[in-house]
Amino acid sequence: MLWVTECGGWVSTARSAVALLAAASAALTGLFLGGCAADSSDAKSLPERTVDTTVSRTPGAQNGEALGAYRAMWRDLALASQTSDPASPLLDDHATGGALTLMRYGLQKSRKEGLVSKGSPKVDPHVVKASANKVVLEDCVDDSGWLQYKANGELKDDVPGGHVRTEATVRRVEGVWKVTDLYAHETGSC
């Protein structure tokens, strides 16, 4: 599920999954991807392992750390969306600012509608530009395996999910890389 914010206004997107960065609107019925700030067709499943938060001093290390934080943010959102828990302590581990607000908004909306998500999105981000404390990413999030369900176990609707062009900004915040801005375009945008 995705939530999207369009510079001041929340937009919800009908999706069959209740998950996604508690944020992606036009894509996943009010769950996430927001920010006002993404494009690979070879999306990959989120890794099962924990993201290494060790700060490396090698050149370009920030790219790997920022990509890891972005992937972990999605994993956190997918886990929180299983119960549509906007208060999940996982959410602020890898997100802050507008991205965190957007995820919480999407999860609150899903909870209010009695929806949960099953599965997880597939991501394959790439770096658009980077500096010492800021990395801008693009992705083509595949949420076709991350759908929303009603309390009785039925799918929310017959929308199969799809591919959503996503843009994210990841910043070093108090020494830790976190997604600060997130924007998801409409389903089928990549």
Tab-separated table of N, CA and C in Angstrom, residues 11-135:
chain	number	residue	atom	x	y	z
A	11	VAL	N	-2.867	12.371	-0.994
A	11	VAL	CA	-3.571	11.703	-2.072
A	11	VAL	C	-3.522	10.224	-1.752
A	12	SER	N	-4.634	9.527	-1.824
A	12	SER	CA	-4.561	8.098	-1.552
A	12	SER	C	-4.745	7.346	-2.844
A	13	THR	N	-3.998	6.267	-2.965
A	13	THR	CA	-4.061	5.497	-4.185
A	13	THR	C	-4.607	4.120	-3.882
A	14	ALA	N	-5.549	3.676	-4.662
A	14	ALA	CA	-6.150	2.390	-4.429
A	14	ALA	C	-5.207	1.303	-4.874
A	15	ARG	N	-4.867	0.471	-3.979
A	15	ARG	CA	-3.949	-0.624	-4.227
A	15	ARG	C	-4.499	-1.838	-3.521
A	16	SER	N	-4.108	-2.976	-3.861
A	16	SER	CA	-4.557	-4.184	-3.212
A	16	SER	C	-3.687	-4.530	-2.037
A	17	ALA	N	-2.728	-3.743	-1.705
A	17	ALA	CA	-1.837	-4.079	-0.608
A	17	ALA	C	-1.919	-3.051	0.487
A	18	VAL	N	-1.839	-3.529	1.719
A	18	VAL	CA	-1.848	-2.583	2.828
A	18	VAL	C	-0.461	-2.601	3.401
A	19	ALA	N	0.397	-1.783	2.893
A	19	ALA	CA	1.737	-1.796	3.409
A	19	ALA	C	2.446	-0.550	3.030
A	20	LEU	N	3.346	-0.609	2.209
A	20	LEU	CA	4.186	0.420	1.667
A	20	LEU	C	4.353	1.641	2.525
A	21	LEU	N	5.465	1.878	2.838
A	21	LEU	CA	5.886	3.059	3.570
A	21	LEU	C	4.715	3.770	4.159
A	22	ALA	N	3.839	2.999	4.690
A	22	ALA	CA	2.626	3.574	5.208
A	22	ALA	C	2.367	4.786	4.372
A	23	ALA	N	2.873	4.639	3.189
A	23	ALA	CA	2.839	5.799	2.377
A	23	ALA	C	2.852	5.462	0.919
A	24	ALA	N	1.957	5.693	0.208
A	24	ALA	CA	1.895	5.735	-1.216
A	24	ALA	C	0.444	5.905	-1.499
A	25	SER	N	0.020	6.909	-2.046
A	25	SER	CA	-1.378	7.172	-2.116
A	25	SER	C	-1.961	6.692	-3.401
A	26	ALA	N	-1.721	7.349	-4.424
A	26	ALA	CA	-2.320	6.962	-5.678
A	26	ALA	C	-1.950	5.559	-6.045
A	27	ALA	N	-1.064	4.943	-5.340
A	27	ALA	CA	-0.650	3.599	-5.683
A	27	ALA	C	-1.217	2.573	-4.750
A	28	LEU	N	-1.089	2.727	-3.469
A	28	LEU	CA	-1.557	1.711	-2.558
A	28	LEU	C	-2.560	2.255	-1.571
A	29	THR	N	-3.731	2.345	-1.907
A	29	THR	CA	-4.825	2.823	-1.094
A	29	THR	C	-4.371	3.493	0.185
A	30	GLY	N	-3.821	4.635	0.029
A	30	GLY	CA	-3.494	5.431	1.180
A	30	GLY	C	-2.359	4.980	2.021
A	31	LEU	N	-1.415	4.252	1.559
A	31	LEU	CA	-0.266	3.964	2.438
A	31	LEU	C	0.914	4.745	2.035
A	32	PHE	N	1.521	5.358	1.504
A	32	PHE	CA	2.761	6.007	1.669
A	32	PHE	C	3.462	6.596	0.488
A	33	LEU	N	4.573	6.570	0.373
A	33	LEU	CA	5.416	7.256	-0.585
A	33	LEU	C	5.045	8.713	-0.710
A	34	GLY	N	5.584	9.510	0.087
A	34	GLY	CA	5.263	10.898	0.020
A	34	GLY	C	6.469	11.756	0.220
A	35	GLY	N	6.288	12.951	0.025
A	35	GLY	CA	7.353	13.916	0.107
A	35	GLY	C	7.129	14.713	-1.141
A	36	CYS	N	7.799	15.741	-1.399
A	36	CYS	CA	7.614	16.367	-2.689
A	36	CYS	C	8.973	16.422	-3.316
A	37	ALA	N	9.381	15.644	-3.508
A	37	ALA	CA	10.725	15.782	-3.954
A	37	ALA	C	10.791	16.007	-5.439
A	38	ALA	N	12.634	7.869	-9.833
A	38	ALA	CA	12.638	6.634	-9.391
A	38	ALA	C	12.304	5.749	-10.503
A	39	ASP	N	13.849	4.429	-11.158
A	39	ASP	CA	13.047	3.877	-12.220
A	39	ASP	C	13.785	2.676	-12.729
A	40	SER	N	13.443	1.565	-12.244
A	40	SER	CA	14.094	0.335	-12.629
A	40	SER	C	13.050	-0.740	-12.767
A	41	SER	N	13.094	-1.458	-13.847
A	41	SER	CA	12.095	-2.499	-14.052
A	41	SER	C	12.558	-3.833	-13.495
A	42	ASP	N	13.780	-3.916	-13.025
A	42	ASP	CA	14.299	-5.160	-12.456
A	42	ASP	C	14.205	-5.106	-10.941
A	43	ALA	N	13.011	-4.949	-10.408
A	43	ALA	CA	12.829	-4.831	-8.966
A	43	ALA	C	13.216	-6.114	-8.267
A	44	LYS	N	13.760	-5.982	-7.058
A	44	LYS	CA	14.201	-7.121	-6.268
A	44	LYS	C	13.483	-7.112	-4.934
A	45	SER	N	13.306	-8.308	-4.344
A	45	SER	CA	12.685	-8.410	-3.032
A	45	SER	C	13.584	-7.754	-1.998
A	46	LEU	N	12.959	-7.254	-0.938
A	46	LEU	CA	13.727	-6.668	0.142
A	46	LEU	C	14.552	-7.747	0.818
A	47	PRO	N	15.793	-7.439	1.193
A	47	PRO	CA	16.620	-8.432	1.857
A	47	PRO	C	16.084	-8.744	3.244
A	48	GLU	N	16.299	-9.974	3.704
A	48	GLU	CA	15.826	-10.400	5.014
A	48	GLU	C	16.740	-9.893	6.129
A	49	ARG	N	18.000	-9.676	5.840
A	49	ARG	CA	18.955	-9.326	6.884
A	49	ARG	C	18.797	-7.877	7.327
A	50	THR	N	19.341	-7.599	8.465
A	50	THR	CA	19.295	-6.266	9.031
A	50	THR	C	20.291	-5.369	8.319
A	51	VAL	N	19.942	-4.117	8.188
A	51	VAL	CA	20.824	-3.154	7.548
A	51	VAL	C	21.974	-2.828	8.482
A	52	ASP	N	23.190	-2.845	7.958
A	52	ASP	CA	24.369	-2.490	8.741
A	52	ASP	C	24.434	-0.976	8.833
A	53	THR	N	24.428	-0.457	10.047
A	53	THR	CA	24.434	0.987	10.218
A	53	THR	C	25.822	1.521	10.549
A	54	THR	N	26.848	0.704	10.395
A	54	THR	CA	28.205	1.144	10.654
A	54	THR	C	28.590	2.228	9.649
A	55	VAL	N	29.154	3.294	10.139
A	55	VAL	CA	29.563	4.380	9.263
A	55	VAL	C	30.922	4.044	8.675
A	56	SER	N	31.008	4.056	7.371
A	56	SER	CA	32.254	3.764	6.677
A	56	SER	C	32.862	5.070	6.190
A	57	ARG	N	34.151	5.140	6.161
A	57	ARG	CA	34.832	6.356	5.724
A	57	ARG	C	35.333	6.257	4.285
A	58	THR	N	35.013	5.173	3.582
A	58	THR	CA	35.489	5.033	2.216
A	58	THR	C	34.655	5.891	1.275
A	59	PRO	N	35.280	6.390	0.200
A	59	PRO	CA	34.535	7.213	-0.758
A	59	PRO	C	33.339	6.457	-1.311
A	60	GLY	N	32.214	7.130	-1.411
A	60	GLY	CA	31.018	6.515	-1.963
A	60	GLY	C	30.283	5.612	-0.988
A	61	ALA	N	30.824	5.472	0.217
A	61	ALA	CA	30.167	4.607	1.206
A	61	ALA	C	28.771	5.114	1.538
A	62	GLN	N	28.578	6.448	1.463
A	62	GLN	CA	27.272	7.001	1.783
A	62	GLN	C	26.201	6.460	0.837
A	63	ASN	N	26.575	6.160	-0.404
A	63	ASN	CA	25.584	5.622	-1.340
A	63	ASN	C	25.054	4.284	-0.841
A	64	GLY	N	25.949	3.402	-0.433
A	64	GLY	CA	25.536	2.095	0.072
A	64	GLY	C	24.725	2.201	1.350
A	65	GLU	N	25.127	3.103	2.228
A	65	GLU	CA	24.404	3.285	3.478
A	65	GLU	C	23.019	3.887	3.226
A	66	ALA	N	22.946	4.831	2.305
A	66	ALA	CA	21.657	5.443	1.972
A	66	ALA	C	20.733	4.426	1.306
A	67	LEU	N	21.262	3.628	0.391
A	67	LEU	CA	20.462	2.579	-0.256
A	67	LEU	C	19.977	1.566	0.780
A	68	GLY	N	20.832	1.221	1.718
A	68	GLY	CA	20.447	0.286	2.783
A	68	GLY	C	19.334	0.850	3.650
A	69	ALA	N	19.414	2.139	3.973
A	69	ALA	CA	18.368	2.778	4.787
A	69	ALA	C	17.048	2.796	4.033
A	70	TYR	N	17.102	3.070	2.735
A	70	TYR	CA	15.891	3.099	1.904
A	70	TYR	C	15.232	1.716	1.879
A	71	ARG	N	16.018	0.680	1.639
A	71	ARG	CA	15.472	-0.691	1.621
A	71	ARG	C	14.889	-1.068	2.981
A	72	ALA	N	15.611	-0.692	4.039
A	72	ALA	CA	15.144	-1.013	5.392
A	72	ALA	C	13.849	-0.275	5.716
A	73	MET	N	13.706	0.962	5.219
A	73	MET	CA	12.471	1.710	5.438
A	73	MET	C	11.276	0.944	4.871
A	74	TRP	N	11.439	0.416	3.662
A	74	TRP	CA	10.364	-0.361	3.039
A	74	TRP	C	10.064	-1.622	3.831
A	75	ARG	N	11.109	-2.283	4.299
A	75	ARG	CA	10.917	-3.496	5.096
A	75	ARG	C	10.154	-3.156	6.375
A	76	ASP	N	10.549	-2.054	7.032
A	76	ASP	CA	9.857	-1.616	8.249
A	76	ASP	C	8.385	-1.324	7.965
A	77	LEU	N	8.127	-0.644	6.864
A	77	LEU	CA	6.758	-0.308	6.492
A	77	LEU	C	5.940	-1.564	6.206
A	78	ALA	N	6.535	-2.503	5.492
A	78	ALA	CA	5.823	-3.746	5.178
A	78	ALA	C	5.449	-4.486	6.459
A	79	LEU	N	6.361	-4.516	7.424
A	79	LEU	CA	6.066	-5.185	8.700
A	79	LEU	C	4.962	-4.444	9.459
A	80	ALA	N	5.055	-3.120	9.530
A	80	ALA	CA	4.034	-2.338	10.237
A	80	ALA	C	2.678	-2.446	9.547
A	81	SER	N	2.673	-2.621	8.233
A	81	SER	CA	1.409	-2.690	7.498
A	81	SER	C	0.682	-4.011	7.701
A	82	GLN	N	1.366	-5.008	8.231
A	82	GLN	CA	0.704	-6.283	8.514
A	82	GLN	C	-0.388	-6.124	9.558
A	83	THR	N	-0.246	-5.105	10.399
A	83	THR	CA	-1.258	-4.803	11.413
A	83	THR	C	-1.765	-3.367	11.280
A	84	SER	N	-1.309	-2.655	10.265
A	84	SER	CA	-1.636	-1.239	10.063
A	84	SER	C	-1.384	-0.450	11.337
A	85	ASP	N	-0.171	-0.589	11.860
A	85	ASP	CA	0.203	0.041	13.117
A	85	ASP	C	0.988	1.333	12.885
A	86	PRO	N	0.323	2.491	12.955
A	86	PRO	CA	1.018	3.751	12.733
A	86	PRO	C	1.983	4.112	13.871
A	87	ALA	N	1.873	3.423	15.006
A	87	ALA	CA	2.758	3.680	16.139
A	87	ALA	C	3.910	2.680	16.206
A	88	SER	N	4.072	1.877	15.179
A	88	SER	CA	5.143	0.883	15.186
A	88	SER	C	6.488	1.540	15.462
A	89	PRO	N	7.243	1.003	16.421
A	89	PRO	CA	8.555	1.570	16.724
A	89	PRO	C	9.564	1.358	15.593
A	90	LEU	N	9.227	0.534	14.628
A	90	LEU	CA	10.120	0.310	13.490
A	90	LEU	C	10.171	1.511	12.549
A	91	LEU	N	9.077	2.239	12.450
A	91	LEU	CA	8.942	3.259	11.422
A	91	LEU	C	10.002	4.351	11.461
A	92	ASP	N	10.400	4.779	12.648
A	92	ASP	CA	11.393	5.860	12.702
A	92	ASP	C	12.828	5.352	12.735
A	93	ASP	N	13.024	4.041	12.583
A	93	ASP	CA	14.385	3.504	12.519
A	93	ASP	C	15.110	3.964	11.255
A	94	HIS	N	14.373	4.086	10.149
A	94	HIS	CA	15.000	4.407	8.868
A	94	HIS	C	14.295	5.542	8.126
A	95	ALA	N	13.365	6.219	8.801
A	95	ALA	CA	12.646	7.328	8.169
A	95	ALA	C	12.413	8.432	9.185
A	96	THR	N	12.297	9.646	8.678
A	96	THR	CA	12.028	10.808	9.518
A	96	THR	C	11.366	11.871	8.640
A	97	GLY	N	10.962	12.955	9.243
A	97	GLY	CA	10.400	14.064	8.477
A	97	GLY	C	9.160	13.683	7.699
A	98	GLY	N	9.081	14.195	6.481
A	98	GLY	CA	7.915	13.967	5.636
A	98	GLY	C	7.688	12.503	5.312
A	99	ALA	N	8.754	11.738	5.134
A	99	ALA	CA	8.602	10.308	4.827
A	99	ALA	C	7.940	9.578	5.991
A	100	LEU	N	8.368	9.861	7.200
A	100	LEU	CA	7.794	9.222	8.380
A	100	LEU	C	6.336	9.650	8.570
A	101	THR	N	6.062	10.923	8.399
A	101	THR	CA	4.691	11.421	8.513
A	101	THR	C	3.790	10.734	7.504
A	102	LEU	N	4.276	10.593	6.302
A	102	LEU	CA	3.501	9.962	5.250
A	102	LEU	C	3.199	8.497	5.562
A	103	MET	N	4.205	7.758	6.042
A	103	MET	CA	3.981	6.355	6.391
A	103	MET	C	2.931	6.231	7.485
A	104	ARG	N	3.068	7.038	8.517
A	104	ARG	CA	2.108	6.984	9.626
A	104	ARG	C	0.704	7.342	9.154
A	105	TYR	N	0.613	8.339	8.299
A	105	TYR	CA	-0.693	8.730	7.756
A	105	TYR	C	-1.324	7.554	7.010
A	106	GLY	N	-0.578	6.918	6.155
A	106	GLY	CA	-1.095	5.790	5.387
A	106	GLY	C	-1.542	4.634	6.265
A	107	LEU	N	-0.750	4.342	7.283
A	107	LEU	CA	-1.112	3.261	8.198
A	107	LEU	C	-2.359	3.610	9.001
A	108	GLN	N	-2.466	4.864	9.422
A	108	GLN	CA	-3.669	5.296	10.144
A	108	GLN	C	-4.899	5.147	9.262
A	109	LYS	N	-4.761	5.531	8.016
A	109	LYS	CA	-5.873	5.427	7.073
A	109	LYS	C	-6.271	3.966	6.879
A	110	SER	N	-5.290	3.104	6.712
A	110	SER	CA	-5.574	1.679	6.536
A	110	SER	C	-6.251	1.096	7.777
A	111	ARG	N	-5.737	1.476	8.951
A	111	ARG	CA	-6.329	0.978	10.202
A	111	ARG	C	-7.782	1.433	10.310
A	112	LYS	N	-8.038	2.690	9.984
A	112	LYS	CA	-9.392	3.235	10.045
A	112	LYS	C	-10.334	2.482	9.108
A	113	GLU	N	-9.814	2.063	7.960
A	113	GLU	CA	-10.607	1.321	6.977
A	113	GLU	C	-10.653	-0.174	7.269
A	114	GLY	N	-9.971	-0.622	8.329
A	114	GLY	CA	-9.978	-2.033	8.691
A	114	GLY	C	-9.147	-2.902	7.746
A	115	LEU	N	-8.084	-2.337	7.198
A	115	LEU	CA	-7.265	-3.055	6.223
A	115	LEU	C	-5.875	-3.350	6.775
A	116	VAL	N	-5.322	-4.452	6.330
A	116	VAL	CA	-3.932	-4.800	6.619
A	116	VAL	C	-3.299	-5.225	5.300
A	117	SER	N	-1.981	-5.253	5.289
A	117	SER	CA	-1.284	-5.665	4.072
A	117	SER	C	-0.561	-6.977	4.298
A	118	LYS	N	-0.451	-7.723	3.227
A	118	LYS	CA	0.295	-8.973	3.247
A	118	LYS	C	1.309	-8.918	2.123
A	119	GLY	N	2.442	-9.560	2.361
A	119	GLY	CA	3.499	-9.569	1.367
A	119	GLY	C	4.437	-8.396	1.584
A	120	SER	N	5.221	-8.100	0.560
A	120	SER	CA	6.144	-6.976	0.645
A	120	SER	C	6.419	-6.433	-0.750
A	121	PRO	N	6.788	-5.159	-0.799
A	121	PRO	CA	7.117	-4.567	-2.095
A	121	PRO	C	8.501	-5.016	-2.543
A	122	LYS	N	8.745	-4.926	-3.830
A	122	LYS	CA	10.070	-5.201	-4.375
A	122	LYS	C	10.659	-3.863	-4.799
A	123	VAL	N	11.889	-3.634	-4.373
A	123	VAL	CA	12.544	-2.372	-4.686
A	123	VAL	C	13.894	-2.622	-5.350
A	124	ASP	N	14.317	-1.683	-6.153
A	124	ASP	CA	15.621	-1.728	-6.806
A	124	ASP	C	16.057	-0.289	-7.077
A	125	PRO	N	16.386	0.456	-6.011
A	125	PRO	CA	16.710	1.866	-6.162
A	125	PRO	C	18.070	2.099	-6.817
A	126	HIS	N	18.214	3.265	-7.418
A	126	HIS	CA	19.531	3.679	-7.895
A	126	HIS	C	19.752	5.152	-7.535
A	127	VAL	N	21.016	5.480	-7.392
A	127	VAL	CA	21.403	6.820	-6.971
A	127	VAL	C	21.326	7.780	-8.158
A	128	VAL	N	20.651	8.904	-7.949
A	128	VAL	CA	20.553	9.949	-8.957
A	128	VAL	C	21.649	10.980	-8.730
A	129	LYS	N	21.813	11.392	-7.465
A	129	LYS	CA	22.919	12.270	-7.108
A	129	LYS	C	23.208	12.104	-5.625
A	130	ALA	N	24.448	12.403	-5.271
A	130	ALA	CA	24.859	12.191	-3.893
A	130	ALA	C	25.874	13.234	-3.454
A	131	SER	N	25.826	13.553	-2.192
A	131	SER	CA	26.822	14.395	-1.545
A	131	SER	C	27.155	13.709	-0.222
A	132	ALA	N	27.977	14.347	0.576
A	132	ALA	CA	28.416	13.727	1.826
A	132	ALA	C	27.270	13.387	2.777
A	133	ASN	N	26.208	14.194	2.782
A	133	ASN	CA	25.120	13.986	3.744
A	133	ASN	C	23.747	13.840	3.124
A	134	LYS	N	23.684	13.709	1.793
A	134	LYS	CA	22.390	13.617	1.122
A	134	LYS	C	22.529	12.766	-0.139
A	135	VAL	N	21.598	11.821	-0.294
A	135	VAL	CA	21.576	10.966	-1.480
A	135	VAL	C	20.154	10.974	-2.025
